[in-house]
Amino acid sequence: MNAMRAAQPAALGARVAAAEAALKALPPWDLSGRVAGVMGLALEVEGLDAQLAVGDRLAVASRLHGIPRTVIAEVVGFRNGHAQALAFDALDGIGPGARVLLRQPARLSPSDAWLGRVIDPLGRPLDGKGPLPPGPLARPVRGAAPNAAQRARLGPRIDLGVRALNLFATCREGQRLGLFAGSGVGKSTLLSMLARHTECDVAVLALVGERGRELREFIEDDLGPAGLARSVVLCATSDAPPLLRRDCAHAAMAVAEHFRDQGRRVLLLMDSVTRFALALREIGLSAGEPPATRGYTPSVFAELPRLLERAGPGIDGSGTITGLFTVLVEGDDHNEPVSDAVRGILDGHVVLDRRIAEAGRYPAVDVLKSLSRTVPGCLSPAEAAAAAEARKHLALAAEMTDMVRLGAYRAGTDPETDRALSIAARIEDFLRQTRDQTASMDEDFARLAAIVAG
């Protein structure tokens, strides 16, 4: 009797193990629908309405030039009983009736093995160096910002290696700074200087909607082997679909969050927020959203803070993400909608002026229009006094420039104006810096103090 009782659990265990093996051997169960229509950039999907939500990923069967392929798409809305989806690739080869399968939400698994690599927003390598080894933790591409009440405060000041920024837009670890510039004013060159010279543990670069020919130039000439070794570069060129350009920014933020949660000082460079907003506008219009200010849909201005607020300090005990975001100012209008919205979200703004660039002074930072909101917490009284005195002389010199050129002012008329013109000229010369030169913040403040004491 005892032997029979002992044999019963063993037999039950064997049956359970056999049932588990049989379940694992079953083919996976897929939820499928079909394409009901294609209009512009959007796909209409039917048959999955009860299972879908905005943000879900889909796999759409396609046949391009007779070759079967799968196109990944994302649900962006619902209309007339059908789900509206946008694809991460061209829609060529997709027609009504194409099979659609439900897939898992977008996730990335960054690791230290990603350092030195160039990837796309879907986590696929672009550098020909083989597959990316996944890390132990998969994190969502579109995450949430840390709890505001539990975030750490900003860290100490950080040396950006650029004299004009160190002196007049001093940045702290975990700060978010905007670089506002029109086209052809030196924005990309300034970005390359920041990538090479800023003090950080890891750099994450997001190239959103950039020219394809510039990728290798930026990596090989601007970053260099040493800069690339500590960096992860994510790229979606201007010819990429809008979803890919949008997710380039979110994926870069997810990679930066991975390293931040390990306690590292992360530098996030994003070029540019404007092209991220343009991608959002294309997505919103394709989903049927009404245009608002200058054609931008309301969702653009809701999405911008969701992205930008993810940068900054993490929860107490973790690292920081110092975010530098370029904003391509359309028509040199610094009050256009995207610039105005981003300036209100970030912790400071740096303005690049076309007239300064045309005069041959690079970086073409307009000191008087640039501002860091964290300066009071990171400068000594002597440094703050030197910077304020320099601004005063630069403002007076700028006010008198036209009068001097017209001959309406003669030297010796006003001693204060004469001193301002002299000191401003020396400051302008001091701010000149080639992209290969590295500045030192302590030395720069000492030199500035000597100039204004002059």
CSV table of C-alpha atoms in Angstrom, one decimal:
chain,number,residue,atom,x,y,z
A,1,MET,CA,0.0,0.0,0.0
A,2,ASN,CA,2.8,2.4,0.9
A,3,ALA,CA,4.6,1.6,-2.4
A,4,MET,CA,1.4,2.5,-4.3
A,5,ARG,CA,1.0,5.8,-2.5
A,6,ALA,CA,4.7,6.7,-3.2
A,7,ALA,CA,4.3,5.9,-6.9
A,8,GLN,CA,1.2,8.1,-7.3
A,9,PRO,CA,3.1,11.5,-7.0
A,10,ALA,CA,5.8,10.3,-9.3
A,11,ALA,CA,3.3,9.3,-11.9
A,12,LEU,CA,1.4,12.6,-11.6
A,13,GLY,CA,4.7,14.5,-12.0
A,14,ALA,CA,5.5,12.6,-15.1
A,15,ARG,CA,2.1,13.3,-16.6
A,16,VAL,CA,2.5,17.1,-15.8
A,17,ALA,CA,5.9,17.1,-17.4
A,18,ALA,CA,4.5,15.4,-20.5
A,19,ALA,CA,1.7,17.9,-20.7
A,20,GLU,CA,4.1,20.9,-20.4
A,21,ALA,CA,6.3,19.4,-23.2
A,22,ALA,CA,3.2,18.9,-25.4
A,23,LEU,CA,2.1,22.6,-24.8
A,24,LYS,CA,5.5,23.9,-25.7
A,25,ALA,CA,5.5,21.8,-28.9
A,26,LEU,CA,2.3,23.5,-30.1
A,27,PRO,CA,2.9,26.2,-32.7
A,28,PRO,CA,2.4,29.8,-31.4
A,29,TRP,CA,-1.0,31.2,-31.7
A,30,ASP,CA,-1.2,34.4,-33.8
A,31,LEU,CA,-3.9,37.0,-33.9
A,32,SER,CA,-4.4,38.0,-37.5
A,33,GLY,CA,-6.4,40.5,-39.5
A,34,ARG,CA,-6.1,41.9,-43.0
A,35,VAL,CA,-5.4,45.2,-44.8
A,36,ALA,CA,-8.7,46.8,-45.8
A,37,GLY,CA,-7.3,49.8,-47.6
A,38,VAL,CA,-4.2,52.0,-48.2
A,39,MET,CA,-4.4,55.8,-48.2
A,40,GLY,CA,-1.4,58.0,-48.3
A,41,LEU,CA,0.9,56.8,-45.5
A,42,ALA,CA,-1.8,55.0,-43.6
A,43,LEU,CA,-3.0,51.4,-43.7
A,44,GLU,CA,-6.6,50.5,-42.7
A,45,VAL,CA,-6.7,47.2,-40.8
A,46,GLU,CA,-9.8,45.1,-40.1
A,47,GLY,CA,-10.3,41.9,-38.1
A,48,LEU,CA,-8.3,42.9,-35.1
A,49,ASP,CA,-10.3,45.9,-33.7
A,50,ALA,CA,-11.1,44.3,-30.4
A,51,GLN,CA,-7.5,43.4,-29.7
A,52,LEU,CA,-5.8,46.5,-30.8
A,53,ALA,CA,-4.9,49.8,-29.0
A,54,VAL,CA,-2.9,52.8,-30.1
A,55,GLY,CA,0.8,52.1,-30.0
A,56,ASP,CA,0.5,48.3,-30.8
A,57,ARG,CA,2.9,46.9,-33.3
A,58,LEU,CA,1.8,44.9,-36.4
A,59,ALA,CA,3.5,42.7,-38.9
A,60,VAL,CA,2.1,43.2,-42.4
A,61,ALA,CA,2.8,40.7,-45.2
A,62,SER,CA,4.1,42.3,-48.4
A,63,ARG,CA,5.5,41.2,-51.7
A,64,LEU,CA,8.0,43.6,-53.3
A,65,HIS,CA,9.1,42.8,-56.9
A,66,GLY,CA,7.8,39.2,-56.3
A,67,ILE,CA,9.9,38.7,-53.1
A,68,PRO,CA,7.9,38.2,-49.9
A,69,ARG,CA,8.8,40.5,-47.0
A,70,THR,CA,7.3,41.7,-43.7
A,71,VAL,CA,6.7,45.3,-42.9
A,72,ILE,CA,6.4,46.5,-39.3
A,73,ALA,CA,3.6,49.0,-38.6
A,74,GLU,CA,2.2,50.8,-35.6
A,75,VAL,CA,-1.4,51.6,-34.7
A,76,VAL,CA,-1.9,55.3,-34.6
A,77,GLY,CA,-5.7,55.7,-34.4
A,78,PHE,CA,-9.1,54.3,-35.3
A,79,ARG,CA,-11.6,55.6,-37.9
A,80,ASN,CA,-14.9,54.2,-39.2
A,81,GLY,CA,-14.4,50.9,-37.4
A,82,HIS,CA,-10.9,50.3,-38.8
A,83,ALA,CA,-7.6,50.6,-37.2
A,84,GLN,CA,-5.2,53.2,-38.8
A,85,ALA,CA,-1.6,52.1,-38.9
A,86,LEU,CA,1.6,53.7,-40.2
A,87,ALA,CA,4.5,51.6,-41.5
A,88,PHE,CA,8.2,51.7,-40.5
A,89,ASP,CA,9.1,51.1,-44.2
A,90,ALA,CA,7.8,51.9,-47.6
A,91,LEU,CA,4.3,50.7,-48.5
A,92,ASP,CA,5.3,49.3,-51.8
A,93,GLY,CA,4.0,45.8,-52.3
A,94,ILE,CA,1.1,46.1,-49.7
A,95,GLY,CA,-2.4,45.9,-51.0
A,96,PRO,CA,-6.0,45.1,-49.7
A,97,GLY,CA,-6.2,41.6,-48.2
A,98,ALA,CA,-2.6,41.5,-47.0
A,99,ARG,CA,-2.3,39.5,-43.8
A,100,VAL,CA,-1.6,41.4,-40.6
A,101,LEU,CA,-0.3,39.9,-37.4
A,102,LEU,CA,-0.3,41.4,-33.9
A,103,ARG,CA,3.2,41.7,-32.4
A,104,GLN,CA,4.7,42.8,-29.1
A,105,PRO,CA,5.2,46.5,-28.2
A,106,ALA,CA,8.6,48.0,-29.1
A,107,ARG,CA,11.4,47.3,-26.6
A,108,LEU,CA,15.1,47.6,-26.6
A,109,SER,CA,17.7,45.7,-24.6
A,110,PRO,CA,20.8,48.0,-24.4
A,111,SER,CA,24.1,46.8,-22.9
A,112,ASP,CA,27.7,47.9,-22.7
A,113,ALA,CA,28.3,45.9,-25.9
A,114,TRP,CA,26.3,48.7,-27.7
A,115,LEU,CA,29.0,51.2,-27.1
A,116,GLY,CA,30.8,52.1,-30.3
A,117,ARG,CA,27.9,50.9,-32.4
A,118,VAL,CA,25.6,52.7,-35.0
A,119,ILE,CA,22.0,51.4,-35.0
A,120,ASP,CA,18.6,52.3,-36.2
A,121,PRO,CA,15.5,53.0,-34.0
A,122,LEU,CA,14.4,49.4,-34.2
A,123,GLY,CA,17.7,48.2,-32.7
A,124,ARG,CA,19.2,46.9,-36.0
A,125,PRO,CA,22.9,47.6,-36.7
A,126,LEU,CA,23.8,50.0,-39.4
A,127,ASP,CA,27.6,49.7,-39.1
A,128,GLY,CA,28.1,46.2,-40.5
A,129,LYS,CA,29.7,44.9,-37.3
A,130,GLY,CA,27.2,42.1,-36.7
A,131,PRO,CA,24.2,41.7,-34.4
A,132,LEU,CA,23.8,43.7,-31.2
A,133,PRO,CA,24.2,41.5,-28.1
A,134,PRO,CA,21.1,42.2,-26.0
A,135,GLY,CA,21.3,43.2,-22.4
A,136,PRO,CA,19.5,41.4,-19.5
A,137,LEU,CA,16.6,43.9,-19.3
A,138,ALA,CA,14.3,44.9,-22.1
A,139,ARG,CA,12.8,48.4,-21.7
A,140,PRO,CA,10.0,50.1,-23.6
A,141,VAL,CA,11.1,52.6,-26.3
A,142,ARG,CA,8.4,55.1,-25.3
A,143,GLY,CA,8.9,55.1,-21.5
A,144,ALA,CA,7.8,57.6,-18.9
A,145,ALA,CA,9.8,60.3,-17.1
A,146,PRO,CA,10.8,59.5,-13.5
A,147,ASN,CA,8.5,60.6,-10.7
A,148,ALA,CA,9.0,64.3,-10.3
A,149,ALA,CA,8.8,64.1,-6.5
A,150,GLN,CA,11.5,61.4,-6.4
A,151,ARG,CA,13.9,62.8,-8.9
A,152,ALA,CA,17.4,63.8,-7.7
A,153,ARG,CA,18.4,67.4,-8.0
A,154,LEU,CA,20.9,68.6,-10.7
A,155,GLY,CA,24.5,67.7,-10.2
A,156,PRO,CA,27.6,69.9,-10.3
A,157,ARG,CA,28.5,72.0,-13.3
A,158,ILE,CA,29.7,70.1,-16.3
A,159,ASP,CA,32.6,71.3,-18.6
A,160,LEU,CA,31.2,71.3,-22.2
A,161,GLY,CA,34.6,72.1,-23.7
A,162,VAL,CA,33.1,75.1,-25.5
A,163,ARG,CA,34.2,78.5,-24.2
A,164,ALA,CA,31.0,80.5,-25.1
A,165,LEU,CA,28.8,78.0,-23.4
A,166,ASN,CA,31.0,77.4,-20.3
A,167,LEU,CA,31.1,81.2,-19.6
A,168,PHE,CA,27.6,82.4,-20.6
A,169,ALA,CA,25.3,79.3,-20.5
A,170,THR,CA,27.0,77.2,-17.8
A,171,CYS,CA,25.4,73.8,-17.7
A,172,ARG,CA,25.0,71.3,-14.8
A,173,GLU,CA,24.8,67.5,-14.8
A,174,GLY,CA,21.2,66.5,-15.6
A,175,GLN,CA,20.3,69.8,-17.3
A,176,ARG,CA,18.5,70.1,-20.6
A,177,LEU,CA,19.7,72.8,-22.9
A,178,GLY,CA,18.4,73.8,-26.3
A,179,LEU,CA,20.7,74.9,-29.2
A,180,PHE,CA,18.6,77.1,-31.5
A,181,ALA,CA,19.8,77.9,-34.9
A,182,GLY,CA,18.8,78.4,-38.5
A,183,SER,CA,20.2,76.3,-41.3
A,184,GLY,CA,23.9,76.8,-42.1
A,185,VAL,CA,24.9,78.7,-38.9
A,186,GLY,CA,27.2,76.1,-37.5
A,187,LYS,CA,24.8,73.9,-35.5
A,188,SER,CA,26.3,70.6,-36.6
A,189,THR,CA,29.9,71.8,-35.9
A,190,LEU,CA,28.9,72.9,-32.4
A,191,LEU,CA,27.3,69.6,-31.8
A,192,SER,CA,30.5,67.7,-32.9
A,193,MET,CA,32.5,69.9,-30.5
A,194,LEU,CA,30.1,69.0,-27.6
A,195,ALA,CA,30.3,65.3,-28.5
A,196,ARG,CA,34.1,65.2,-28.4
A,197,HIS,CA,34.9,67.6,-25.5
A,198,THR,CA,32.0,67.3,-22.9
A,199,GLU,CA,32.9,65.5,-19.7
A,200,CYS,CA,30.7,62.4,-19.4
A,201,ASP,CA,30.8,58.6,-19.0
A,202,VAL,CA,28.6,57.7,-22.0
A,203,ALA,CA,27.3,59.7,-25.0
A,204,VAL,CA,24.1,58.8,-26.8
A,205,LEU,CA,23.6,60.6,-30.2
A,206,ALA,CA,20.3,60.7,-32.0
A,207,LEU,CA,20.4,61.9,-35.6
A,208,VAL,CA,16.8,62.5,-36.4
A,209,GLY,CA,15.9,63.2,-40.1
A,210,GLU,CA,19.5,64.1,-41.0
A,211,ARG,CA,21.2,63.9,-44.4
A,212,GLY,CA,22.4,60.4,-45.1
A,213,ARG,CA,25.7,61.5,-46.5
A,214,GLU,CA,26.6,63.2,-43.2
A,215,LEU,CA,26.5,60.1,-41.0
A,216,ARG,CA,29.9,58.7,-41.8
A,217,GLU,CA,31.4,62.2,-41.9
A,218,PHE,CA,30.1,62.9,-38.4
A,219,ILE,CA,31.3,59.5,-37.0
A,220,GLU,CA,34.7,59.5,-38.6
A,221,ASP,CA,35.7,63.1,-38.6
A,222,ASP,CA,33.7,64.7,-35.7
A,223,LEU,CA,33.5,61.9,-33.2
A,224,GLY,CA,36.6,60.0,-34.1
A,225,PRO,CA,37.6,56.6,-32.7
A,226,ALA,CA,37.9,57.8,-29.1
A,227,GLY,CA,34.5,59.5,-29.2
A,228,LEU,CA,32.8,56.6,-30.8
A,229,ALA,CA,34.2,54.2,-28.3
A,230,ARG,CA,32.1,55.8,-25.5
A,231,SER,CA,29.0,56.5,-27.7
A,232,VAL,CA,25.9,54.8,-29.1
A,233,VAL,CA,24.7,56.5,-32.3
A,234,LEU,CA,21.1,56.1,-33.4
A,235,CYS,CA,20.2,57.4,-36.9
A,236,ALA,CA,17.0,57.8,-39.0
A,237,THR,CA,17.8,59.8,-42.2
A,238,SER,CA,15.5,62.3,-43.8
A,239,ASP,CA,14.2,59.7,-46.3
A,240,ALA,CA,13.0,57.4,-43.5
A,241,PRO,CA,9.3,57.0,-42.8
A,242,PRO,CA,7.9,59.4,-40.1
A,243,LEU,CA,7.5,56.6,-37.5
A,244,LEU,CA,11.2,55.7,-37.8
A,245,ARG,CA,12.2,59.3,-37.4
A,246,ARG,CA,9.9,59.7,-34.4
A,247,ASP,CA,11.2,56.6,-32.7
A,248,CYS,CA,14.8,57.6,-33.3
A,249,ALA,CA,14.3,60.2,-30.5
A,250,HIS,CA,12.5,57.8,-28.2
A,251,ALA,CA,14.9,54.9,-28.8
A,252,ALA,CA,17.9,57.2,-28.0
A,253,MET,CA,16.2,58.3,-24.8
A,254,ALA,CA,15.6,54.6,-23.8
A,255,VAL,CA,19.3,53.8,-24.4
A,256,ALA,CA,20.3,56.9,-22.3
A,257,GLU,CA,18.0,55.8,-19.5
A,258,HIS,CA,19.6,52.4,-19.4
A,259,PHE,CA,23.0,53.8,-18.7
A,260,ARG,CA,21.6,56.5,-16.4
A,261,ASP,CA,20.0,53.7,-14.3
A,262,GLN,CA,23.4,52.2,-13.9
A,263,GLY,CA,24.6,55.4,-12.2
A,264,ARG,CA,26.5,56.8,-15.1
A,265,ARG,CA,26.8,60.4,-16.3
A,266,VAL,CA,25.1,60.3,-19.8
A,267,LEU,CA,25.3,63.0,-22.4
A,268,LEU,CA,22.4,62.9,-24.8
A,269,LEU,CA,22.8,64.9,-28.1
A,270,MET,CA,19.7,65.1,-30.3
A,271,ASP,CA,19.7,66.7,-33.7
A,272,SER,CA,17.1,67.8,-34.1
A,273,VAL,CA,13.9,68.3,-32.1
A,274,THR,CA,12.4,70.2,-35.1
A,275,ARG,CA,12.6,67.1,-37.4
A,276,PHE,CA,11.1,65.0,-34.6
A,277,ALA,CA,8.2,67.5,-34.5
A,278,LEU,CA,7.9,67.3,-38.3
A,279,ALA,CA,7.6,63.5,-38.1
A,280,LEU,CA,4.9,63.9,-35.5
A,281,ARG,CA,3.0,66.3,-37.7
A,282,GLU,CA,3.1,63.8,-40.6
A,283,ILE,CA,1.9,61.0,-38.3
A,284,GLY,CA,-0.9,63.2,-36.9
A,285,LEU,CA,-2.1,64.4,-40.3
A,286,SER,CA,-2.1,60.8,-41.7
A,287,ALA,CA,-4.2,59.7,-38.8
A,288,GLY,CA,-6.8,62.4,-39.6
A,289,GLU,CA,-5.8,64.9,-36.8
A,290,PRO,CA,-6.8,68.5,-37.7
A,291,PRO,CA,-3.9,70.9,-38.3
A,292,ALA,CA,-3.4,73.8,-35.9
A,293,THR,CA,-0.6,76.3,-35.6
A,294,ARG,CA,1.4,76.4,-38.9
A,295,GLY,CA,0.1,73.0,-39.8
A,296,TYR,CA,1.3,71.3,-36.6
A,297,THR,CA,-1.3,69.0,-35.0
A,298,PRO,CA,-2.2,69.4,-31.3
A,299,SER,CA,-0.5,66.0,-30.5
A,300,VAL,CA,2.9,67.5,-31.5
A,301,PHE,CA,2.8,69.9,-28.5
A,302,ALA,CA,1.6,67.1,-26.2
A,303,GLU,CA,4.4,64.8,-27.3
A,304,LEU,CA,7.3,67.2,-27.0
A,305,PRO,CA,7.2,67.4,-23.1
A,306,ARG,CA,6.7,63.6,-22.9
A,307,LEU,CA,10.0,63.2,-24.7
A,308,LEU,CA,12.1,66.0,-23.2
A,309,GLU,CA,11.0,65.4,-19.6
A,310,ARG,CA,12.6,61.9,-19.8
A,311,ALA,CA,16.0,63.6,-19.8
A,312,GLY,CA,17.5,64.9,-16.6
A,313,PRO,CA,18.4,63.4,-13.2
A,314,GLY,CA,17.1,60.0,-12.4
A,315,ILE,CA,15.7,58.7,-9.1
A,316,ASP,CA,18.0,59.4,-6.1
A,317,GLY,CA,21.0,57.1,-6.3
A,318,SER,CA,21.0,56.8,-10.1
A,319,GLY,CA,22.9,58.8,-12.7
A,320,THR,CA,22.0,61.7,-14.9
A,321,ILE,CA,21.1,62.5,-18.5
A,322,THR,CA,22.4,65.8,-19.6
A,323,GLY,CA,20.4,66.6,-22.7
A,324,LEU,CA,21.5,69.0,-25.5
A,325,PHE,CA,18.8,69.3,-28.1
A,326,THR,CA,19.2,71.2,-31.3
A,327,VAL,CA,16.2,73.2,-32.7
A,328,LEU,CA,16.3,74.1,-36.4
A,329,VAL,CA,14.6,77.5,-36.4
A,330,GLU,CA,12.5,77.9,-39.5
A,331,GLY,CA,13.1,81.1,-41.4
A,332,ASP,CA,15.3,82.4,-38.5
A,333,ASP,CA,12.1,83.0,-36.6
A,334,HIS,CA,12.8,82.1,-33.0
A,335,ASN,CA,9.2,82.5,-32.0
A,336,GLU,CA,7.9,79.9,-34.4
A,337,PRO,CA,5.7,77.2,-32.7
A,338,VAL,CA,8.3,74.4,-32.1
A,339,SER,CA,11.0,76.8,-30.9
A,340,ASP,CA,8.6,78.6,-28.6
A,341,ALA,CA,7.3,75.3,-27.1
A,342,VAL,CA,10.8,73.7,-26.6
A,343,ARG,CA,12.2,76.9,-25.1
A,344,GLY,CA,9.5,76.7,-22.4
A,345,ILE,CA,10.2,73.1,-21.5
A,346,LEU,CA,14.0,73.1,-21.3
A,347,ASP,CA,16.3,74.5,-18.7
A,348,GLY,CA,18.0,77.0,-20.9
A,349,HIS,CA,18.6,78.0,-24.5
A,350,VAL,CA,21.7,78.8,-26.7
A,351,VAL,CA,21.0,81.0,-29.7
A,352,LEU,CA,23.3,80.8,-32.8
A,353,ASP,CA,23.1,84.0,-34.8
A,354,ARG,CA,23.6,84.2,-38.6
A,355,ARG,CA,25.2,87.6,-38.5
A,356,ILE,CA,27.9,86.4,-36.1
A,357,ALA,CA,28.6,83.4,-38.3
A,358,GLU,CA,28.8,85.7,-41.4
A,359,ALA,CA,31.3,87.9,-39.5
A,360,GLY,CA,33.5,84.8,-39.1
A,361,ARG,CA,33.3,84.1,-35.4
A,362,TYR,CA,32.6,80.5,-34.5
A,363,PRO,CA,30.8,79.1,-32.6
A,364,ALA,CA,28.3,81.8,-33.6
A,365,VAL,CA,26.7,81.9,-30.1
A,366,ASP,CA,24.8,85.1,-29.4
A,367,VAL,CA,25.8,85.6,-25.8
A,368,LEU,CA,23.2,88.2,-25.0
A,369,LYS,CA,20.3,86.0,-26.2
A,370,SER,CA,21.5,82.8,-24.6
A,371,LEU,CA,20.5,81.8,-21.1
A,372,SER,CA,21.0,78.9,-18.6
A,373,ARG,CA,18.4,78.8,-15.9
A,374,THR,CA,20.8,76.9,-13.5
A,375,VAL,CA,23.6,79.5,-13.5
A,376,PRO,CA,22.9,80.8,-10.0
A,377,GLY,CA,23.5,77.4,-8.5
A,378,CYS,CA,26.9,76.6,-10.2
A,379,LEU,CA,29.0,79.8,-10.3
A,380,SER,CA,31.1,81.3,-7.5
A,381,PRO,CA,30.5,85.0,-6.7
A,382,ALA,CA,33.6,86.0,-8.5
A,383,GLU,CA,32.7,84.0,-11.6
A,384,ALA,CA,29.1,85.4,-11.6
A,385,ALA,CA,30.4,88.9,-11.3
A,386,ALA,CA,32.8,88.5,-14.2
A,387,ALA,CA,30.1,87.0,-16.5
A,388,ALA,CA,27.7,89.8,-15.5
A,389,GLU,CA,30.3,92.5,-16.2
A,390,ALA,CA,31.1,90.9,-19.6
A,391,ARG,CA,27.4,90.9,-20.5
A,392,LYS,CA,27.1,94.6,-19.6
A,393,HIS,CA,30.0,95.6,-21.8
A,394,LEU,CA,28.8,93.4,-24.7
A,395,ALA,CA,25.3,94.9,-24.4
A,396,LEU,CA,26.6,98.5,-24.5
A,397,ALA,CA,28.9,97.7,-27.4
A,398,ALA,CA,26.0,96.1,-29.4
A,399,GLU,CA,23.9,99.2,-28.7
A,400,MET,CA,26.6,101.5,-30.1
A,401,THR,CA,27.7,99.4,-33.0
A,402,ASP,CA,25.5,101.1,-35.6
A,403,MET,CA,26.5,104.6,-34.4
A,404,VAL,CA,30.2,103.7,-34.6
A,405,ARG,CA,29.8,102.4,-38.2
A,406,LEU,CA,27.9,105.5,-39.3
A,407,GLY,CA,30.5,107.8,-37.7
A,408,ALA,CA,28.0,109.2,-35.3
A,409,TYR,CA,30.2,108.3,-32.3
A,410,ARG,CA,33.8,109.4,-31.9
A,411,ALA,CA,36.3,107.8,-29.5
A,412,GLY,CA,36.7,109.9,-26.4
A,413,THR,CA,33.2,111.1,-26.2
A,414,ASP,CA,32.2,108.8,-23.4
A,415,PRO,CA,34.8,106.8,-21.4
A,416,GLU,CA,32.3,104.1,-20.4
A,417,THR,CA,31.4,103.5,-24.1
A,418,ASP,CA,35.1,103.5,-25.1
A,419,ARG,CA,35.9,100.9,-22.4
A,420,ALA,CA,32.9,98.7,-23.5
A,421,LEU,CA,33.9,98.7,-27.1
A,422,SER,CA,37.5,97.8,-26.2
A,423,ILE,CA,36.5,95.0,-23.8
A,424,ALA,CA,33.8,93.7,-26.1
A,425,ALA,CA,36.3,93.3,-29.0
A,426,ARG,CA,38.6,91.3,-26.7
A,427,ILE,CA,35.8,89.1,-25.5
A,428,GLU,CA,34.7,88.4,-29.1
A,429,ASP,CA,38.2,87.4,-30.0
A,430,PHE,CA,38.4,85.2,-26.9
A,431,LEU,CA,35.2,83.4,-27.8
A,432,ARG,CA,36.6,82.3,-31.2
A,433,GLN,CA,37.3,78.5,-31.1
A,434,THR,CA,37.9,75.9,-33.7
A,435,ARG,CA,36.2,72.6,-33.4
A,436,ASP,CA,39.5,70.9,-32.5
A,437,GLN,CA,40.2,73.2,-29.6
A,438,THR,CA,39.2,72.1,-26.1
A,439,ALA,CA,38.3,74.8,-23.5
A,440,SER,CA,38.8,74.5,-19.7
A,441,MET,CA,36.1,76.1,-17.6
A,442,ASP,CA,38.3,77.2,-14.7
A,443,GLU,CA,40.9,78.7,-17.1
A,444,ASP,CA,38.2,80.4,-19.1
A,445,PHE,CA,36.6,82.2,-16.1
A,446,ALA,CA,40.1,83.3,-15.0
A,447,ARG,CA,40.8,84.7,-18.5
A,448,LEU,CA,37.4,86.4,-18.6
A,449,ALA,CA,37.9,88.1,-15.3
A,450,ALA,CA,41.2,89.4,-16.5
A,451,ILE,CA,39.6,90.8,-19.7
A,452,VAL,CA,36.8,92.7,-17.9
A,453,ALA,CA,39.3,94.0,-15.3
A,454,GLY,CA,41.3,95.2,-18.2
